[in-house]
Amino acid sequence: MEKDTNTEVKIKDAARKLFHKKGYAGTKTRDIAEEAGINLAMLNYYYRSKERLFQQIMEESITKIFFSIQCVLNDTASSISEKIDKMVSVYIDILSENPNLPIFILGEIQANPENITKKIGLSEDLILKTSLYKQLKAHVKEKGLENLNVLHIPINLLSMTIFPFVAKPILNSVSGMNESDFKQFVNERKTLVPMWVKSMLKID
Amino acid sequence: MEKDTNTEVKIKDAARKLFHKKGYAGTKTRDIAEEAGINLAMLNYYYRSKERLFQQIMEESITKIFFSIQCVLNDTASSISEKIDKMVSVYIDILSENPNLPIFILGEIQANPENITKKIGLSEDLILKTSLYKQLKAHVKEKGLENLNVLHIPINLLSMTIFPFVAKPILNSVSGMNESDFKQFVNERKTLVPMWVKSMLKID
DNA sequence: GTCTATAGACTGATAGAC
DNA sequence: GTCTATCAGTCTATAGAC
């Protein structure tokens, strides 16, 4: 067991912060060392190389954004309505604490599609095989919405939940929002987004 | 007048492609030269520096994604409904031809918020002072939706329109979509997204 | 305008002292 | 484990021939 401010942890925390903000190519190992308050040589002592350090950060990031909600999507005990509420709430909490996470992952995938999508297990299990997806398929049939491609629904849910965070700096500029305004705006969406999505499904 | 495949244009086309995909830090001048089929020295002959070339690409990109729809948003002759239809349609066409544009701009802003937001004129004119925004303010009052912060509406419109493009590589992996499936999926949204947003506003 | 060759600065990584 | 010093490779940019 190590104390929670030891060198290894400090390096990873600094790396996460800088990789998330600047991406792999935009982050220099010297910047990570400076941010962590340690020597450049320590980075290679603990993590062998910039590439290996990046892989660790990327794996943790993928886990956080893709697998955090899997238990919600696959809870066979909960209804569609409950899953929608929970999903939006969980995501908004995650993104509030990791605002740079979505652009980081999407940017790295765009720059290097083969590496990222292959390395991580992005299979059809993530959406098509979830309990939520099966419930949605049954629901649209029951409600006479057969013409609706069900995939639009989770996409809308994720769109309206994630997009305000990726557009946050622009929102600040074009609407004069400050940090506190943004917090309130996003908090309103915890109830609004589920309401809108349920309306698309004729729930309630 | 120059022929449309001259060196200067070839360099800019190559630079746009690579900057959009890899970002500023991830793009090397040698890669731009190779992609353009010209010599590295030519890049500096025509554009002085990587930084200046990037600024030109960035300005064009900002114009394309922010100012292309300003005429739609400020058309005093059209209704809210017509503006929504047009906005989604125009954006989907732009993004279909420039799929890497949103992540490029959002990524550069995240990496360097001061530079980008300040350099470009991201004032309140872009949304708060548009004809659409005024129409929306009047509409929610008329429909008894005063409790709704109007800003949620354009955010939802942009969310549901742009997000499928930024998540395209993930969508391919998790849903088995190919290029043709994606085209159809996005095309469906040209009618679905306006329908959903109008429903939020109790239009129709 | 276009090329080759190279200068000059930066970056990732390591050797070796402590 | 931590530091300083430095190597080897890469990157942007330019000088100079044609």
Short mmCIF file of C-alpha atoms (C1' of nucleotides) in Angstrom, two decimals:
data_model
loop_
_atom_site.label_atom_id
_atom_site.label_comp_id
_atom_site.label_asym_id
_atom_site.label_seq_id
_atom_site.Cartn_x
_atom_site.Cartn_y
_atom_site.Cartn_z
CA MET A 1 0.00 0.00 0.00
CA GLU A 2 1.25 3.44 -0.91
CA LYS A 3 0.33 6.84 0.41
CA ASP A 4 -2.12 8.61 -1.87
CA THR A 5 0.21 11.40 -2.86
CA ASN A 6 3.16 9.29 -3.90
CA THR A 7 5.08 9.89 -7.07
CA GLU A 8 3.42 7.20 -9.16
CA VAL A 9 -0.07 8.55 -8.44
CA LYS A 10 0.99 12.16 -8.92
CA ILE A 11 2.34 11.31 -12.37
CA LYS A 12 -0.84 9.53 -13.42
CA ASP A 13 -3.05 12.37 -12.15
CA ALA A 14 -0.99 14.93 -14.04
CA ALA A 15 -0.98 12.77 -17.16
CA ARG A 16 -4.75 12.29 -17.04
CA LYS A 17 -5.32 16.02 -16.72
CA LEU A 18 -3.03 16.93 -19.61
CA PHE A 19 -3.93 14.04 -21.95
CA HIS A 20 -7.64 14.81 -21.48
CA LYS A 21 -7.12 18.48 -22.27
CA LYS A 22 -4.46 18.39 -24.99
CA GLY A 23 -4.62 14.86 -26.39
CA TYR A 24 -1.70 12.48 -26.90
CA ALA A 25 0.17 14.50 -29.52
CA GLY A 26 -0.36 17.82 -27.74
CA THR A 27 0.97 16.59 -24.40
CA LYS A 28 4.74 16.65 -23.78
CA THR A 29 6.35 14.40 -21.17
CA ARG A 30 8.11 17.44 -19.72
CA ASP A 31 4.72 19.10 -19.15
CA ILE A 32 3.44 16.03 -17.32
CA ALA A 33 6.55 16.03 -15.12
CA GLU A 34 6.15 19.73 -14.34
CA GLU A 35 2.41 19.37 -13.63
CA ALA A 36 3.18 16.47 -11.28
CA GLY A 37 5.96 18.40 -9.60
CA ILE A 38 8.49 15.67 -10.27
CA ASN A 39 11.46 15.03 -12.49
CA LEU A 40 11.16 13.96 -16.11
CA ALA A 41 13.21 10.83 -15.43
CA MET A 42 10.62 9.64 -12.88
CA LEU A 43 8.02 9.33 -15.63
CA ASN A 44 10.11 6.75 -17.45
CA TYR A 45 11.13 5.08 -14.20
CA TYR A 46 7.48 4.36 -13.27
CA TYR A 47 5.78 4.06 -16.66
CA ARG A 48 8.58 3.09 -19.08
CA SER A 49 7.35 5.42 -21.83
CA LYS A 50 4.85 8.12 -22.75
CA GLU A 51 3.01 5.54 -24.86
CA ARG A 52 2.54 3.11 -21.94
CA LEU A 53 1.39 5.89 -19.62
CA PHE A 54 -1.10 6.99 -22.26
CA GLN A 55 -2.46 3.47 -22.66
CA GLN A 56 -3.24 3.29 -18.95
CA ILE A 57 -5.04 6.63 -19.00
CA MET A 58 -6.96 5.67 -22.14
CA GLU A 59 -8.09 2.33 -20.72
CA GLU A 60 -9.35 3.97 -17.53
CA SER A 61 -11.09 6.65 -19.59
CA ILE A 62 -12.81 4.15 -21.85
CA THR A 63 -13.95 2.18 -18.83
CA LYS A 64 -15.35 5.30 -17.21
CA ILE A 65 -17.35 6.51 -20.20
CA PHE A 66 -18.43 3.21 -21.78
CA PHE A 67 -18.71 0.69 -18.98
CA SER A 68 -19.95 2.88 -16.11
CA ILE A 69 -23.49 2.70 -17.42
CA GLN A 70 -23.49 -0.95 -18.51
CA CYS A 71 -24.97 -2.08 -15.19
CA VAL A 72 -27.79 0.43 -15.67
CA LEU A 73 -28.47 -0.67 -19.24
CA ASN A 74 -28.50 -4.34 -18.24
CA ASP A 75 -30.53 -4.18 -15.04
CA THR A 76 -33.35 -6.58 -15.90
CA ALA A 77 -35.33 -5.43 -12.87
CA SER A 78 -35.80 -1.81 -13.96
CA SER A 79 -38.20 -0.32 -16.49
CA ILE A 80 -37.31 1.73 -19.56
CA SER A 81 -38.36 4.85 -17.71
CA GLU A 82 -36.14 4.07 -14.74
CA LYS A 83 -33.17 3.25 -16.97
CA ILE A 84 -33.53 6.54 -18.82
CA ASP A 85 -33.65 8.54 -15.58
CA LYS A 86 -30.66 6.70 -14.15
CA MET A 87 -28.59 6.88 -17.32
CA VAL A 88 -28.90 10.63 -17.69
CA SER A 89 -28.23 11.18 -14.01
CA VAL A 90 -25.14 8.93 -13.93
CA TYR A 91 -23.68 10.46 -17.09
CA ILE A 92 -24.18 14.04 -15.96
CA ASP A 93 -22.41 13.25 -12.71
CA ILE A 94 -19.49 11.59 -14.50
CA LEU A 95 -19.14 14.41 -17.02
CA SER A 96 -19.41 17.10 -14.36
CA GLU A 97 -16.27 15.67 -12.79
CA ASN A 98 -14.56 14.84 -16.12
CA PRO A 99 -15.64 17.56 -18.55
CA ASN A 100 -12.81 16.94 -20.99
CA LEU A 101 -13.35 13.19 -21.20
CA PRO A 102 -15.70 12.98 -24.23
CA ILE A 103 -13.64 15.15 -26.59
CA PHE A 104 -10.48 13.37 -25.47
CA ILE A 105 -11.81 9.94 -26.40
CA LEU A 106 -13.58 11.07 -29.56
CA GLY A 107 -10.52 13.03 -30.67
CA GLU A 108 -8.15 10.11 -30.20
CA ILE A 109 -10.52 7.82 -32.06
CA GLN A 110 -10.76 10.31 -34.91
CA ALA A 111 -6.97 10.69 -35.09
CA ASN A 112 -6.33 6.97 -34.85
CA PRO A 113 -9.48 4.93 -35.48
CA GLU A 114 -7.80 1.52 -35.83
CA ASN A 115 -5.82 1.69 -32.58
CA ILE A 116 -8.56 2.74 -30.22
CA THR A 117 -11.67 0.95 -31.48
CA LYS A 118 -9.82 -2.34 -31.95
CA LYS A 119 -7.87 -2.22 -28.71
CA ILE A 120 -10.97 -1.66 -26.61
CA GLY A 121 -13.81 -4.14 -26.73
CA LEU A 122 -16.34 -2.03 -28.57
CA SER A 123 -18.62 -4.87 -29.52
CA GLU A 124 -22.35 -4.99 -30.10
CA ASP A 125 -22.77 -5.90 -26.43
CA LEU A 126 -22.56 -2.23 -25.49
CA ILE A 127 -25.96 -1.32 -26.93
CA LEU A 128 -27.61 -3.89 -29.19
CA LYS A 129 -27.44 -6.70 -26.64
CA THR A 130 -28.40 -4.69 -23.57
CA SER A 131 -31.57 -5.17 -21.60
CA LEU A 132 -32.58 -1.58 -22.44
CA TYR A 133 -32.34 -2.22 -26.17
CA LYS A 134 -34.53 -5.33 -25.94
CA GLN A 135 -37.06 -3.44 -23.85
CA LEU A 136 -37.08 -0.63 -26.42
CA LYS A 137 -37.65 -3.07 -29.29
CA ALA A 138 -40.63 -4.57 -27.47
CA HIS A 139 -41.93 -1.15 -26.50
CA VAL A 140 -42.03 0.38 -29.98
CA LYS A 141 -43.88 -2.67 -31.26
CA GLU A 142 -46.41 -2.41 -28.45
CA LYS A 143 -46.94 1.32 -29.00
CA GLY A 144 -47.28 1.02 -32.76
CA LEU A 145 -43.99 2.82 -33.45
CA GLU A 146 -42.58 0.06 -35.67
CA ASN A 147 -41.36 2.58 -38.23
CA LEU A 148 -38.94 4.04 -35.70
CA ASN A 149 -35.40 2.66 -35.83
CA VAL A 150 -34.85 2.04 -32.11
CA LEU A 151 -31.21 3.08 -32.31
CA HIS A 152 -32.34 6.71 -32.59
CA ILE A 153 -33.47 6.64 -28.95
CA PRO A 154 -30.19 5.86 -27.16
CA ILE A 155 -28.45 8.20 -29.60
CA ASN A 156 -30.81 11.00 -28.63
CA LEU A 157 -30.33 10.23 -24.97
CA LEU A 158 -26.54 10.36 -25.29
CA SER A 159 -26.67 13.38 -27.64
CA MET A 160 -28.65 15.59 -25.34
CA THR A 161 -26.75 14.45 -22.26
CA ILE A 162 -23.18 14.66 -23.54
CA PHE A 163 -23.32 17.51 -26.06
CA PRO A 164 -23.72 20.38 -23.56
CA PHE A 165 -20.40 19.31 -22.01
CA VAL A 166 -18.46 19.09 -25.26
CA ALA A 167 -19.87 22.47 -26.31
CA LYS A 168 -19.35 24.05 -22.88
CA PRO A 169 -16.62 26.56 -23.88
CA ILE A 170 -18.72 27.71 -26.83
CA LEU A 171 -21.84 27.96 -24.67
CA ASN A 172 -19.92 30.18 -22.28
CA SER A 173 -18.92 32.51 -25.11
CA VAL A 174 -22.22 32.73 -26.97
CA SER A 175 -24.59 32.87 -24.01
CA GLY A 176 -22.55 34.57 -21.32
CA MET A 177 -22.88 31.55 -19.01
CA ASN A 178 -20.56 31.35 -16.05
CA GLU A 179 -19.63 28.19 -14.15
CA SER A 180 -22.61 28.41 -11.82
CA ASP A 181 -25.07 29.08 -14.66
CA PHE A 182 -23.75 26.02 -16.47
CA LYS A 183 -24.16 23.82 -13.39
CA GLN A 184 -27.77 24.88 -13.10
CA PHE A 185 -28.39 24.49 -16.84
CA VAL A 186 -27.05 20.94 -16.80
CA ASN A 187 -28.96 20.12 -13.63
CA GLU A 188 -32.23 21.18 -15.27
CA ARG A 189 -31.46 18.67 -18.00
CA LYS A 190 -31.44 15.81 -15.48
CA THR A 191 -35.23 16.02 -15.52
CA LEU A 192 -35.79 17.58 -18.96
CA VAL A 193 -33.84 15.11 -21.11
CA PRO A 194 -35.62 12.03 -19.68
CA MET A 195 -38.94 13.83 -20.12
CA TRP A 196 -38.25 14.60 -23.78
CA VAL A 197 -36.97 11.10 -24.57
CA LYS A 198 -39.97 9.46 -22.89
CA SER A 199 -42.22 11.71 -24.94
CA MET A 200 -40.56 10.34 -28.10
CA LEU A 201 -41.50 6.87 -26.87
CA LYS A 202 -45.03 7.87 -25.81
CA ILE A 203 -44.20 6.89 -22.22
CA ASP A 204 -46.30 8.52 -19.43
CA MET B 1 -6.41 33.29 -61.65
CA GLU B 2 -4.76 29.98 -60.95
CA LYS B 3 -5.59 26.49 -62.07
CA ASP B 4 -7.51 24.57 -59.43
CA THR B 5 -4.81 22.00 -58.82
CA ASN B 6 -1.93 24.38 -58.28
CA THR B 7 0.54 23.97 -55.45
CA GLU B 8 -0.98 26.51 -53.08
CA VAL B 9 -4.42 24.87 -53.26
CA LYS B 10 -3.00 21.37 -53.00
CA ILE B 11 -1.19 22.33 -49.81
CA LYS B 12 -4.29 23.84 -48.24
CA ASP B 13 -6.45 20.84 -49.16
CA ALA B 14 -3.89 18.46 -47.67
CA ALA B 15 -3.56 20.62 -44.56
CA ARG B 16 -7.32 20.76 -44.06
CA LYS B 17 -7.64 17.01 -44.32
CA LEU B 18 -4.85 16.31 -41.84
CA PHE B 19 -5.58 19.11 -39.36
CA HIS B 20 -9.23 18.05 -39.24
CA LYS B 21 -8.31 14.44 -38.57
CA LYS B 22 -5.24 14.74 -36.33
CA GLY B 23 -5.46 18.25 -34.89
CA TYR B 24 -2.71 20.88 -34.85
CA ALA B 25 -0.26 19.03 -32.58
CA GLY B 26 -0.80 15.67 -34.28
CA THR B 27 -0.16 16.99 -37.78
CA LYS B 28 3.45 17.23 -39.04
CA THR B 29 4.41 19.57 -41.85
CA ARG B 30 6.15 16.65 -43.56
CA ASP B 31 2.84 14.76 -43.60
CA ILE B 32 1.08 17.73 -45.17
CA ALA B 33 3.78 17.98 -47.84
CA GLU B 34 3.56 14.26 -48.59
CA GLU B 35 -0.26 14.31 -48.67
CA ALA B 36 -0.13 17.26 -51.08
CA GLY B 37 2.50 15.58 -53.23
CA ILE B 38 4.86 18.53 -52.95
CA ASN B 39 8.10 19.40 -51.24
CA LEU B 40 8.29 20.45 -47.62
CA ALA B 41 9.93 23.74 -48.54
CA MET B 42 6.88 24.69 -50.61
CA LEU B 43 4.72 24.81 -47.49
CA ASN B 44 6.85 27.55 -46.00
CA TYR B 45 7.19 29.31 -49.34
CA TYR B 46 3.40 29.70 -49.67
CA TYR B 47 2.25 29.88 -46.05
CA ARG B 48 5.32 31.07 -44.11
CA SER B 49 4.76 28.65 -41.22
CA LYS B 50 2.70 25.74 -39.94
CA GLU B 51 1.01 28.14 -37.52
CA ARG B 52 -0.13 30.52 -40.30
CA LEU B 53 -1.41 27.67 -42.43
CA PHE B 54 -3.32 26.37 -39.44
CA GLN B 55 -4.89 29.77 -38.77
CA GLN B 56 -6.26 29.89 -42.32
CA ILE B 57 -7.76 26.39 -42.00
CA MET B 58 -9.21 27.20 -38.59
CA GLU B 59 -10.83 30.44 -39.77
CA GLU B 60 -12.44 28.69 -42.73
CA SER B 61 -13.60 25.89 -40.45
CA ILE B 62 -15.14 28.23 -37.89
CA THR B 63 -16.90 30.09 -40.67
CA LYS B 64 -18.30 26.87 -42.07
CA ILE B 65 -19.67 25.52 -38.80
CA PHE B 66 -20.75 28.71 -37.04
CA PHE B 67 -21.68 31.19 -39.73
CA SER B 68 -23.19 28.92 -42.39
CA ILE B 69 -26.48 28.81 -40.50
CA GLN B 70 -26.59 32.45 -39.39
CA CYS B 71 -28.67 33.43 -42.41
CA VAL B 72 -31.16 30.71 -41.50
CA LEU B 73 -31.34 31.79 -37.85
CA ASN B 74 -31.83 35.43 -38.81
CA ASP B 75 -34.34 35.09 -41.63
CA THR B 76 -37.15 37.26 -40.32
CA ALA B 77 -39.52 35.95 -42.98
CA SER B 78 -39.50 32.29 -41.85
CA SER B 79 -41.33 30.63 -38.97
CA ILE B 80 -39.77 28.68 -36.10
CA SER B 81 -40.85 25.46 -37.77
CA GLU B 82 -39.23 26.41 -41.07
CA LYS B 83 -36.01 27.48 -39.34
CA ILE B 84 -35.78 24.16 -37.48
CA ASP B 85 -36.26 22.16 -40.68
CA LYS B 86 -33.72 24.22 -42.56
CA MET B 87 -31.16 24.23 -39.78
CA VAL B 88 -31.09 20.45 -39.40
CA SER B 89 -30.99 19.96 -43.14
CA VAL B 90 -28.17 22.43 -43.71
CA TYR B 91 -26.08 21.05 -40.86
CA ILE B 92 -26.48 17.44 -41.90
CA ASP B 93 -25.34 18.35 -45.41
CA ILE B 94 -22.30 20.25 -44.11
CA LEU B 95 -21.32 17.48 -41.71
CA SER B 96 -21.80 14.77 -44.30
CA GLU B 97 -19.11 16.46 -46.36
CA ASN B 98 -16.94 17.42 -43.37
CA PRO B 99 -17.37 14.63 -40.81
CA ASN B 100 -14.21 15.49 -38.87
CA LEU B 101 -15.04 19.19 -38.54
CA PRO B 102 -16.86 19.22 -35.16
CA ILE B 103 -14.27 17.22 -33.20
CA PHE B 104 -11.50 19.27 -34.81
CA ILE B 105 -12.93 22.58 -33.63
CA LEU B 106 -14.08 21.32 -30.24
CA GLY B 107 -10.72 19.63 -29.67
CA GLU B 108 -8.70 22.73 -30.50
CA ILE B 109 -10.92 24.84 -28.25
CA GLN B 110 -10.47 22.34 -25.41
CA ALA B 111 -6.70 22.28 -25.88
CA ASN B 112 -6.42 26.04 -26.18
CA PRO B 113 -9.58 27.82 -25.03
CA GLU B 114 -8.14 31.35 -24.93
CA ASN B 115 -6.69 31.33 -28.46
CA ILE B 116 -9.70 30.06 -30.33
CA THR B 117 -12.69 31.59 -28.57
CA LYS B 118 -11.04 35.01 -28.39
CA LYS B 119 -9.66 35.02 -31.92
CA ILE B 120 -13.00 34.23 -33.48
CA GLY B 121 -15.98 36.47 -32.88
CA LEU B 122 -18.03 34.15 -30.67
CA SER B 123 -20.31 36.82 -29.32
CA GLU B 124 -23.87 36.62 -28.11
CA ASP B 125 -24.97 37.50 -31.67
CA LEU B 126 -24.62 33.85 -32.65
CA ILE B 127 -27.66 32.69 -30.70
CA LEU B 128 -29.13 35.13 -28.18
CA LYS B 129 -29.59 37.93 -30.69
CA THR B 130 -30.87 35.83 -33.58
CA SER B 131 -34.36 36.02 -34.99
CA LEU B 132 -34.92 32.38 -34.02
CA TYR B 133 -34.11 33.05 -30.38
CA LYS B 134 -36.57 35.97 -30.22
CA GLN B 135 -39.24 33.87 -31.88
CA LEU B 136 -38.63 31.08 -29.36
CA LYS B 137 -38.90 33.50 -26.42
CA ALA B 138 -42.24 34.73 -27.72
CA HIS B 139 -43.43 31.22 -28.49
CA VAL B 140 -42.82 29.70 -25.03
CA LYS B 141 -44.67 32.62 -23.45
CA GLU B 142 -47.59 32.14 -25.82
CA LYS B 143 -47.74 28.37 -25.21
CA GLY B 144 -47.47 28.67 -21.43
CA LEU B 145 -43.99 27.14 -21.32
CA GLU B 146 -42.45 30.03 -19.37
CA ASN B 147 -40.62 27.65 -17.04
CA LEU B 148 -38.53 26.36 -19.94
CA ASN B 149 -35.14 28.00 -20.39
CA VAL B 150 -35.26 28.65 -24.15
CA LEU B 151 -31.57 27.89 -24.55
CA HIS B 152 -32.34 24.19 -24.12
CA ILE B 153 -34.05 24.16 -27.51
CA PRO B 154 -31.19 25.18 -29.83
CA ILE B 155 -28.90 23.01 -27.71
CA ASN B 156 -31.14 20.01 -28.30
CA LEU B 157 -31.35 20.80 -31.97
CA LEU B 158 -27.56 20.98 -32.29
CA SER B 159 -27.04 17.98 -29.98
CA MET B 160 -29.21 15.60 -31.92
CA THR B 161 -27.93 16.87 -35.28
CA ILE B 162 -24.19 16.95 -34.61
CA PHE B 163 -23.67 14.12 -32.12
CA PRO B 164 -24.25 11.21 -34.53
CA PHE B 165 -21.34 12.53 -36.61
CA VAL B 166 -18.91 12.93 -33.72
CA ALA B 167 -19.84 9.45 -32.49
CA LYS B 168 -19.77 7.90 -35.95
CA PRO B 169 -16.72 5.62 -35.44
CA ILE B 170 -18.21 4.31 -32.19
CA LEU B 171 -21.60 3.80 -33.81
CA ASN B 172 -19.94 1.71 -36.51
CA SER B 173 -18.31 -0.51 -33.90
CA VAL B 174 -21.22 -0.97 -31.50
CA SER B 175 -24.04 -1.30 -34.01
CA GLY B 176 -22.34 -2.84 -37.03
CA MET B 177 -23.31 0.09 -39.22
CA ASN B 178 -21.53 0.47 -42.53
CA GLU B 179 -21.17 3.67 -44.53
CA SER B 180 -24.46 3.21 -46.34
CA ASP B 181 -26.37 2.37 -43.13
CA PHE B 182 -25.01 5.52 -41.54
CA LYS B 183 -26.08 7.67 -44.50
CA GLN B 184 -29.61 6.32 -44.20
CA PHE B 185 -29.63 6.68 -40.42
CA VAL B 186 -28.62 10.33 -40.65
CA ASN B 187 -31.07 10.96 -43.46
CA GLU B 188 -33.92 9.67 -41.31
CA ARG B 189 -32.93 12.24 -38.72
CA LYS B 190 -33.53 15.08 -41.20
CA THR B 191 -37.25 14.58 -40.53
CA LEU B 192 -37.10 12.98 -37.06
CA VAL B 193 -35.03 15.63 -35.24
CA PRO B 194 -37.26 18.54 -36.34
CA MET B 195 -40.31 16.48 -35.36
CA TRP B 196 -38.96 15.80 -31.87
CA VAL B 197 -37.87 19.39 -31.28
CA LYS B 198 -41.22 20.78 -32.43
CA SER B 199 -42.92 18.37 -30.05
CA MET B 200 -40.88 19.88 -27.20
CA LEU B 201 -42.28 23.26 -28.23
CA LYS B 202 -45.83 21.98 -28.71
CA ILE B 203 -45.69 23.01 -32.37
CA ASP B 204 -48.07 21.22 -34.80
"C1'" DG C 1 8.64 28.11 -58.22
"C1'" DT C 2 10.81 23.97 -56.96
"C1'" DC C 3 14.28 21.23 -55.19
"C1'" DT C 4 18.21 19.35 -51.77
"C1'" DA C 5 20.60 19.90 -47.74
"C1'" DT C 6 20.91 21.38 -43.31
"C1'" DA C 7 20.49 24.52 -39.41
"C1'" DG C 8 18.42 25.07 -34.88
"C1'" DA C 9 15.14 23.87 -31.52
"C1'" DC C 10 12.43 20.39 -29.24
"C1'" DT C 11 11.13 15.77 -27.55
"C1'" DG C 12 11.33 11.06 -25.56
"C1'" DA C 13 14.31 8.35 -23.23
"C1'" DT C 14 18.44 6.86 -20.54
"C1'" DA C 15 23.09 6.74 -18.19
"C1'" DG C 16 25.13 7.41 -14.04
"C1'" DA C 17 25.87 9.92 -9.56
"C1'" DC C 18 23.76 10.12 -5.05
"C1'" DG D 1 13.80 6.49 -5.62
"C1'" DT D 2 15.36 10.82 -7.21
"C1'" DC D 3 18.22 13.88 -9.51
"C1'" DT D 4 21.38 16.14 -13.42
"C1'" DA D 5 23.23 15.80 -17.78
"C1'" DT D 6 22.93 14.30 -22.19
"C1'" DC D 7 22.07 11.35 -26.25
"C1'" DA D 8 19.59 10.27 -30.41
"C1'" DG D 9 15.85 11.18 -33.13
"C1'" DT D 10 12.31 14.30 -34.91
"C1'" DC D 11 10.36 18.63 -36.17
"C1'" DT D 12 9.87 23.34 -38.17
"C1'" DA D 13 12.01 26.42 -40.93
"C1'" DT D 14 15.45 28.30 -44.14
"C1'" DA D 15 19.64 28.84 -47.13
"C1'" DG D 16 21.14 28.34 -51.56
"C1'" DA D 17 21.40 25.90 -56.15
"C1'" DC D 18 18.74 25.53 -60.31
#
